[in-house]
Amino acid sequence: MAWPILVLHGPNLNWLGQREPEIYGSLTLAELNEQLQTEAVALGAVLTCEQANGEGALIDAIQRAATRGDRGLVFNPGAYTHTSIALRDAIAGTGLPTVEVHISNVYARESFRHHSYIAPVAIGQISGLGIDSYRLGLQGLVAYLQRYDRNQTA
Amino acid sequence: MAWPILVLHGPNLNWLGQREPEIYGSLTLAELNEQLQTEAVALGAVLTCEQANGEGALIDAIQRAATRGDRGLVFNPGAYTHTSIALRDAIAGTGLPTVEVHISNVYARESFRHHSYIAPVAIGQISGLGIDSYRLGLQGLVAYLQRYDRNQTA
Amino acid sequence: MAWPILVLHGPNLNWLGQREPEIYGSLTLAELNEQLQTEAVALGAVLTCEQANGEGALIDAIQRAATRGDRGLVFNPGAYTHTSIALRDAIAGTGLPTVEVHISNVYARESFRHHSYIAPVAIGQISGLGIDSYRLGLQGLVAYLQRYDRNQTA
Amino acid sequence: MAWPILVLHGPNLNWLGQREPEIYGSLTLAELNEQLQTEAVALGAVLTCEQANGEGALIDAIQRAATRGDRGLVFNPGAYTHTSIALRDAIAGTGLPTVEVHISNVYARESFRHHSYIAPVAIGQISGLGIDSYRLGLQGLVAYLQRYDRNQTA
Amino acid sequence: MAWPILVLHGPNLNWLGQREPEIYGSLTLAELNEQLQTEAVALGAVLTCEQANGEGALIDAIQRAATRGDRGLVFNPGAYTHTSIALRDAIAGTGLPTVEVHISNVYARESFRHHSYIAPVAIGQISGLGIDSYRLGLQGLVAYLQRYDRNQTA
Amino acid sequence: MAWPILVLHGPNLNWLGQREPEIYGSLTLAELNEQLQTEAVALGAVLTCEQANGEGALIDAIQRAATRGDRGLVFNPGAYTHTSIALRDAIAGTGLPTVEVHISNVYARESFRHHSYIAPVAIGQISGLGIDSYRLGLQGLVAYLQRYDRNQTA
Amino acid sequence: MAWPILVLHGPNLNWLGQREPEIYGSLTLAELNEQLQTEAVALGAVLTCEQANGEGALIDAIQRAATRGDRGLVFNPGAYTHTSIALRDAIAGTGLPTVEVHISNVYARESFRHHSYIAPVAIGQISGLGIDSYRLGLQGLVAYLQRYDRNQTA
Amino acid sequence: MAWPILVLHGPNLNWLGQREPEIYGSLTLAELNEQLQTEAVALGAVLTCEQANGEGALIDAIQRAATRGDRGLVFNPGAYTHTSIALRDAIAGTGLPTVEVHISNVYARESFRHHSYIAPVAIGQISGLGIDSYRLGLQGLVAYLQRYDRNQTA
Amino acid sequence: MAWPILVLHGPNLNWLGQREPEIYGSLTLAELNEQLQTEAVALGAVLTCEQANGEGALIDAIQRAATRGDRGLVFNPGAYTHTSIALRDAIAGTGLPTVEVHISNVYARESFRHHSYIAPVAIGQISGLGIDSYRLGLQGLVAYLQRYDRNQTA
Amino acid sequence: MAWPILVLHGPNLNWLGQREPEIYGSLTLAELNEQLQTEAVALGAVLTCEQANGEGALIDAIQRAATRGDRGLVFNPGAYTHTSIALRDAIAGTGLPTVEVHISNVYARESFRHHSYIAPVAIGQISGLGIDSYRLGLQGLVAYLQRYDRNQTA
Amino acid sequence: MAWPILVLHGPNLNWLGQREPEIYGSLTLAELNEQLQTEAVALGAVLTCEQANGEGALIDAIQRAATRGDRGLVFNPGAYTHTSIALRDAIAGTGLPTVEVHISNVYARESFRHHSYIAPVAIGQISGLGIDSYRLGLQGLVAYLQRYDRNQTA
Amino acid sequence: MAWPILVLHGPNLNWLGQREPEIYGSLTLAELNEQLQTEAVALGAVLTCEQANGEGALIDAIQRAATRGDRGLVFNPGAYTHTSIALRDAIAGTGLPTVEVHISNVYARESFRHHSYIAPVAIGQISGLGIDSYRLGLQGLVAYLQRYDRNQTA
């Protein structure tokens, strides 16, 4: 059976393809989600893809995922990475294994983008590899779940 | 006549009883609200209890309370305690006497939880006493309103 | 033809005229918007005026403005000025020319109000001149658009 | 049988009622202790009340309490809150469950009063509710001891 | 009768039009002053325009303005914005209502240009709108003086 | 009638004349007190001179002075200048007009000696003038009391 | 033809499998390199794998890779991540596209491990996914080289 | 023979008596200088009194004093206290024994007034005692010169 | 003849053996002193052992030691290590050669325990070696005194 | 034809030879200028040498140099190095190639002398080599101009 | 059987006896090692003594010691104390019980020498006691190993 | 007889001419050394030129220079400038007069390049003048040695 996973996009990512394409590329969010769905099939996962601009709406989405039994979270928290303790608490509170992903290399941008409230409660972080960050994040999460389930079974 | 009071719960508190029970206990939010309602009767207060994950929704709730004539606020701002100047402005702007409460001892956790934007505009702060923080906060607020009304009458 | 412009008011500004009148004056938001509409006619601009308490809702409003072809933004981000990188990203991402305005002199208040995440991506900032900050901000934006269009034509 | 508890007042609190009454109220320390004794009877506790201006004398008092078998501490460390690691060590060393209380809202005063060396080793902290801070602190401590004893018995 | 106002330009502004035109534009200081004089007539104000490179000379100019009864100050302190407490004291000491103006958006430049010693003692600040910053600053100051005189008369 | 004044010496000042004479001179504390007594007669003041090494004992001395009706305090807090908020509170709480004095130039020593918790609640501060710091501090305090009494009488 | 790539392991990574296995796992470095070689074949890459404990030796390795025409670098700088500007300069100076990888989640460890001198000159960073960090980093690098070569050809 | 001494007043002190009298009193600078001249006669000193608003002009004055053989300096550097390393160098370079004086208690004002570049190269500092700060500073300087000359003679 | 040496224990060390035995071990202070006395005989030293919880009492003890001619100090300042400038001054003022000792490894505990006001005026510091810290500190002090006396004699 | 160059000396450098000769040597400013003139002839340059104590006067001198067509600036900004953004702006605004020179090794002195506002807009900086700093700075500037002119011609 | 122990000397310690003898004494490294060997015999230990200037070479030495079964490390990391996280990782990774030693009192030198990356992973730290720091460090390590082995056996 | 001098190049400088030529120019290290050798002849000096990427290897080189009697050091520490206390200690320990040189203007680059551990123990620093920094550094060093030898002889 496939692992149900939430792919969650934070603020302004609905403008992907329109917003600063020299930083974020020209693919739209819908196209990105489609690519990730295809990738997921190959990995034995099934994705729910959501986007929201509001901090509260993103917390709601994480709680819904936990309630419906999703096994993990691929999360691009966008600018909330640097300002939201509430999203950190949502991840820690639901206990969803989370990979934090960023399209651009946040460490090559303004210094206020170098700090992440999410990273310490995530299992890992990927940044700078364009939309491959999502794809590799999904792979990393599935590999984590495989190891986890194997340990549980053993 | 009873004092109308808003009890407001911030982000992730709808997961009370589910989220990290070793920190937050196993009581649900509905059960907590019920206990507080009972306590309120004894104190001569009548409560509205609300919860929201969004910063804007919490501001809306505070403004509604002020508009309908609530006399005070028992507020657990959760993670917004440390990041929201807008909630501070809502309290200062409406002028609602506010007691800030926290279930866990925020000072025994990460250092970014030690600072509160709310505390300087609140009348007081209670933290670390489990759900008693709410109960004692309600008592403290009612005692404040009694003193206040007595002064007004005199 | 008139320049379409979004006038956007951030958190707690719906309480204008009620909230701390010694700081913010006694004009209501509706009255302020009306005055700005009149001013806009004289300047050859046409305004959409919106207010929201939520960070996500404000991002939505900025994206809608960009989508419908608004030419600029007069923005009072209120307390989000100091905490929201997501709103900064929305302005940078949509590319809307923005004038940041504040009714009160933020530099004469608490030090956490001195820093703005918005200012570096705005074309300018006006603070402390009461509701004239909006009126002058609108003028400054229109003058910017005139110069811009003249350069494009040339 | 009643819980023996130490109520300990730090530096300058012997001037209560005389010192800056607009901040600290007009009740004297003797009167406050008397009120707390009455409250304690209702809660099934019995109090020892002490005050000292010296850091060493306060450590002595905490050690004496632990030696004679007191079950908890309601402690207003006054200005030592912000400067004394030795008092923190005394609480951690004796293991006495402690509620830290402050009459005034320390978070609305100078920034050097915002940090507490005591809070991380206390079970909770109450500030800003006038002398109710003591009363509610006593309630919170007794509730803590009830839960604790119940767990031990179970 | 017209309001006498000092327009004061700080260090290096005598090079306007020559210095870094991509930041400051190509208008000379003399031309700018002329434009402001025209604008002033329409607003019912009469301007004295001065420039100096020295901190002491700028203090002298502010004191002279106060002595001759000028009603306000439109001040571009240039680099002294960030380093001169003495100019701040001159404004506070003479009590001249002051609008601080900057041609460039100081918040989009080096971080040492983000802090202003002048802003807290000014009534407002305008930055980033090119030479319109002066024009709008003048309008804002006159509007302030109108309100002020109306209050005095009332 | 003479003004009763407390001259209070902080930690290690009982070693005056012995301790680091190249910094503090070779006069003993007893000799210094004697000189100050003579000076006091000429100024119309009468002194109590005390020294203590403990923070609590110094608070006790300040409270005793206030209780017996002393009109002011010449205080060399020694190293407690830099670490004691409790002594600051004792001065603010008793309301005793205080001149803070230091024998050595604290600003020419380690940087941790540059900050004073006492100075903001003192009327003035004198440092670096050897034992003249005391003598001039006494003069400054008496001049302050003369102005104060003259104002009260008028 | 396959892309030649350097996989470079920094200080203490020769102890992989021995050192703190609860953090780093039980695979040895030789085994890891073997797995990566297999993975590389599938991706159309050919790897050189090196390890060194010295900062200078690692710079030497990077320079050798650039000299022999390697197309990219998968680099786990270990503790030098946080202290070595010289390694950053080696990457920037040779111009080798670099993916920085970490086995453990550095953001969940001591705060001095949160800063990276390497990240701003890398194309991306992956941390926390165990040895998958290397595998995914290799994938991300190859995808980058594919895009790059495609652009060059176009 | 009398000691020649320079009394030097920094920026804005020519407005003494006009500027913020609640802080600085109502005496004018001319009247203050006259009082100090009278005091000087009694102390066996003869004063040159100067004021300047410019940092360079104050350095010039200090150099002139050293050139004409003045024995010391009573210096109120005003706002330059906190910003001028050049004035510090002038004092250190000329070797003039200097007492730094402030009319107001700089430690009870904004935190940027707490640091002095002058104090470490002065022999002492007096602040907060109104114009007595000058009078006592003059006394302290003369006492210093007496001790100094006595040592030289011995 | 034996060197007289003071072994001084700071706050909470009278609880040795009771307080947090997992950090401090189970030996009592009396037993420790006894062991050190034995060790001292072998080294040709004779010890006075004292303990106090108060900062002032510890200063008194150091002054008494200097007065009676003790040759050195083995000092565990406990929590005062990090907060007491007055104890530093007592050591510097009396000139007693001092070895600072700590039972636990203060550098492996909270960051506020990493700084020592005492260390810069001590001849050396030993931490983390359990009660051996005292024993080795005593050895180090005696070795220092031997070298010192040998130099004096030579 | 020779390159016209301004050699500009900042505050207190007119005291060269008198001021702290152990730091600055015993050559006077006139003698130094003479030596530099001789050096200039050999290098094909012709110098204007100026000194001023005032920040404004130094800006004036730089603007005059630019106006008369000087090709470069050898500048010892003295203490203004660390405090003057206005001088930085004058250099950037006039575009004069500038070598910043210091007689003493500023990095071996107080930490506030380690930062330079001038260095980032200069082509280079020389410090610590005595008056050779000027001589070598002149050489470095001429070499820069030679390269520059060669590039222009090519 | 004797405990095998590595005595490891960091950068520049091969210059012992030559380098700044007023700080480090005149004993050479070879002589020091010889003294320590003698001491070791008495303690039942056998030493390997090594020195290296390179960070990588020191890591190599620590790994070799762990591989050959050394039981502990007496380590003077020299300047790497303050800059090397890689050495810290080598100690933590090999698990070798380590005593950090310094010849000079690092806390009486520049502030950048006060922080140690090594101390938190060492069992203890000794500084300031000259070459006795090594001797006492060896004793402390052997005492630690004795206790450890006794516990293992029990 | 000629002065023997070590010219030492730090990490990545072996890539001179290849690495970021827009910053460092196109001359190779061999060519630069050759030019310096020629220059040295004219100055009466004889050079040893070395380069290393490792911190330890650079310390070794400095120690070898001191051992063979070199009289001074022209040192470009590259990135180690900002991170190596060990190199600072090597210079201070050997006592070699050192001129620190940088090809690029480090003050116009990232802020972590503004601090130098080397500068305080060097006699001077030259940066930003391209490879002239070396040439002028050599001149400055020789001039220093001339003055030094002249003083020794006198």
mmCIF file of N, CA and C in Angstrom, chain D residues 56-97:
data_model
loop_
_atom_site.group_PDB
_atom_site.id
_atom_site.type_symbol
_atom_site.label_atom_id
_atom_site.label_comp_id
_atom_site.label_asym_id
_atom_site.label_seq_id
_atom_site.Cartn_x
_atom_site.Cartn_y
_atom_site.Cartn_z
ATOM 1 N N GLY D 56 22.548 35.718 50.544
ATOM 2 C CA GLY D 56 22.965 34.595 51.361
ATOM 3 C C GLY D 56 21.882 34.205 52.371
ATOM 4 N N ALA D 57 21.242 35.198 52.965
ATOM 5 C CA ALA D 57 20.203 34.921 53.963
ATOM 6 C C ALA D 57 19.017 34.215 53.316
ATOM 7 N N LEU D 58 18.724 34.550 52.066
ATOM 8 C CA LEU D 58 17.620 33.882 51.362
ATOM 9 C C LEU D 58 17.976 32.432 51.049
ATOM 10 N N ILE D 59 19.229 32.204 50.672
ATOM 11 C CA ILE D 59 19.674 30.817 50.457
ATOM 12 C C ILE D 59 19.560 30.027 51.760
ATOM 13 N N ASP D 60 20.005 30.636 52.863
ATOM 14 C CA ASP D 60 19.877 29.985 54.170
ATOM 15 C C ASP D 60 18.427 29.588 54.431
ATOM 16 N N ALA D 61 17.501 30.497 54.150
ATOM 17 C CA ALA D 61 16.083 30.232 54.431
ATOM 18 C C ALA D 61 15.571 29.060 53.599
ATOM 19 N N ILE D 62 15.985 28.997 52.340
ATOM 20 C CA ILE D 62 15.549 27.893 51.469
ATOM 21 C C ILE D 62 16.119 26.569 51.974
ATOM 22 N N GLN D 63 17.383 26.590 52.389
ATOM 23 C CA GLN D 63 17.985 25.355 52.912
ATOM 24 C C GLN D 63 17.302 24.918 54.200
ATOM 25 N N ARG D 64 16.994 25.871 55.084
ATOM 26 C CA ARG D 64 16.273 25.527 56.326
ATOM 27 C C ARG D 64 14.920 24.886 56.010
ATOM 28 N N ALA D 65 14.213 25.454 55.037
ATOM 29 C CA ALA D 65 12.899 24.911 54.653
ATOM 30 C C ALA D 65 13.035 23.469 54.200
ATOM 31 N N ALA D 66 14.033 23.215 53.380
ATOM 32 C CA ALA D 66 14.229 21.847 52.890
ATOM 33 C C ALA D 66 14.570 20.906 54.038
ATOM 34 N N THR D 67 15.385 21.391 54.958
ATOM 35 C CA THR D 67 15.801 20.575 56.096
ATOM 36 C C THR D 67 14.626 20.210 57.004
ATOM 37 N N ARG D 68 13.721 21.170 57.222
ATOM 38 C CA ARG D 68 12.601 20.876 58.131
ATOM 39 C C ARG D 68 11.455 20.188 57.408
ATOM 40 N N GLY D 69 11.609 19.901 56.120
ATOM 41 C CA GLY D 69 10.611 19.105 55.413
ATOM 42 C C GLY D 69 9.490 19.883 54.747
ATOM 43 N N ASP D 70 9.671 21.201 54.518
ATOM 44 C CA ASP D 70 8.648 21.940 53.766
ATOM 45 C C ASP D 70 8.451 21.286 52.410
ATOM 46 N N ARG D 71 7.197 21.356 51.918
ATOM 47 C CA ARG D 71 6.879 20.676 50.669
ATOM 48 C C ARG D 71 6.991 21.580 49.448
ATOM 49 N N GLY D 72 7.051 22.911 49.656
ATOM 50 C CA GLY D 72 7.126 23.793 48.497
ATOM 51 C C GLY D 72 7.467 25.206 48.908
ATOM 52 N N LEU D 73 7.605 26.057 47.901
ATOM 53 C CA LEU D 73 8.093 27.416 48.108
ATOM 54 C C LEU D 73 7.310 28.377 47.216
ATOM 55 N N VAL D 74 6.731 29.394 47.828
ATOM 56 C CA VAL D 74 6.194 30.521 47.057
ATOM 57 C C VAL D 74 7.194 31.647 47.233
ATOM 58 N N PHE D 75 7.837 32.028 46.157
ATOM 59 C CA PHE D 75 9.039 32.870 46.278
ATOM 60 C C PHE D 75 8.923 34.120 45.398
ATOM 61 N N ASN D 76 9.015 35.285 46.044
ATOM 62 C CA ASN D 76 9.165 36.547 45.315
ATOM 63 C C ASN D 76 10.620 36.968 45.444
ATOM 64 N N PRO D 77 11.471 36.662 44.477
ATOM 65 C CA PRO D 77 12.907 36.933 44.630
ATOM 66 C C PRO D 77 13.270 38.399 44.436
ATOM 67 N N GLY D 78 12.266 39.261 44.172
ATOM 68 C CA GLY D 78 12.556 40.681 43.965
ATOM 69 C C GLY D 78 13.645 40.856 42.934
ATOM 70 N N ALA D 79 14.539 41.800 43.178
ATOM 71 C CA ALA D 79 15.571 42.122 42.190
ATOM 72 C C ALA D 79 16.560 40.972 41.981
ATOM 73 N N TYR D 80 16.651 40.051 42.937
ATOM 74 C CA TYR D 80 17.571 38.914 42.757
ATOM 75 C C TYR D 80 17.099 37.977 41.642
ATOM 76 N N THR D 81 15.812 38.057 41.282
ATOM 77 C CA THR D 81 15.300 37.327 40.113
ATOM 78 C C THR D 81 16.246 37.434 38.928
ATOM 79 N N HIS D 82 16.785 38.628 38.742
ATOM 80 C CA HIS D 82 17.498 38.957 37.510
ATOM 81 C C HIS D 82 19.009 38.799 37.647
ATOM 82 N N THR D 83 19.502 38.644 38.881
ATOM 83 C CA THR D 83 20.954 38.623 39.070
ATOM 84 C C THR D 83 21.482 37.403 39.813
ATOM 85 N N SER D 84 20.640 36.581 40.429
ATOM 86 C CA SER D 84 21.177 35.565 41.330
ATOM 87 C C SER D 84 21.115 34.150 40.757
ATOM 88 N N ILE D 85 22.269 33.644 40.388
ATOM 89 C CA ILE D 85 22.373 32.237 40.004
ATOM 90 C C ILE D 85 22.458 31.381 41.266
ATOM 91 N N ALA D 86 22.941 31.965 42.347
ATOM 92 C CA ALA D 86 23.075 31.212 43.597
ATOM 93 C C ALA D 86 21.710 30.811 44.152
ATOM 94 N N LEU D 87 20.712 31.676 44.031
ATOM 95 C CA LEU D 87 19.371 31.317 44.480
ATOM 96 C C LEU D 87 18.773 30.242 43.579
ATOM 97 N N ARG D 88 19.031 30.348 42.290
ATOM 98 C CA ARG D 88 18.605 29.287 41.370
ATOM 99 C C ARG D 88 19.195 27.941 41.795
ATOM 100 N N ASP D 89 20.476 27.972 42.125
ATOM 101 C CA ASP D 89 21.135 26.733 42.545
ATOM 102 C C ASP D 89 20.548 26.204 43.848
ATOM 103 N N ALA D 90 20.157 27.111 44.738
ATOM 104 C CA ALA D 90 19.575 26.667 46.005
ATOM 105 C C ALA D 90 18.255 25.945 45.749
ATOM 106 N N ILE D 91 17.440 26.468 44.828
ATOM 107 C CA ILE D 91 16.157 25.822 44.511
ATOM 108 C C ILE D 91 16.400 24.482 43.828
ATOM 109 N N ALA D 92 17.285 24.477 42.836
ATOM 110 C CA ALA D 92 17.581 23.221 42.145
ATOM 111 C C ALA D 92 18.230 22.219 43.096
ATOM 112 N N GLY D 93 19.098 22.699 43.978
ATOM 113 C CA GLY D 93 19.832 21.814 44.883
ATOM 114 C C GLY D 93 18.940 21.173 45.935
ATOM 115 N N THR D 94 18.004 21.967 46.488
ATOM 116 C CA THR D 94 17.112 21.414 47.511
ATOM 117 C C THR D 94 15.964 20.649 46.870
ATOM 118 N N GLY D 95 15.669 20.956 45.621
ATOM 119 C CA GLY D 95 14.577 20.266 44.927
ATOM 120 C C GLY D 95 13.192 20.701 45.369
ATOM 121 N N LEU D 96 13.076 21.839 46.050
ATOM 122 C CA LEU D 96 11.765 22.307 46.515
ATOM 123 C C LEU D 96 10.922 22.810 45.342
ATOM 124 N N PRO D 97 9.710 22.258 45.132
ATOM 125 C CA PRO D 97 8.824 22.800 44.097
ATOM 126 C C PRO D 97 8.531 24.267 44.380
#
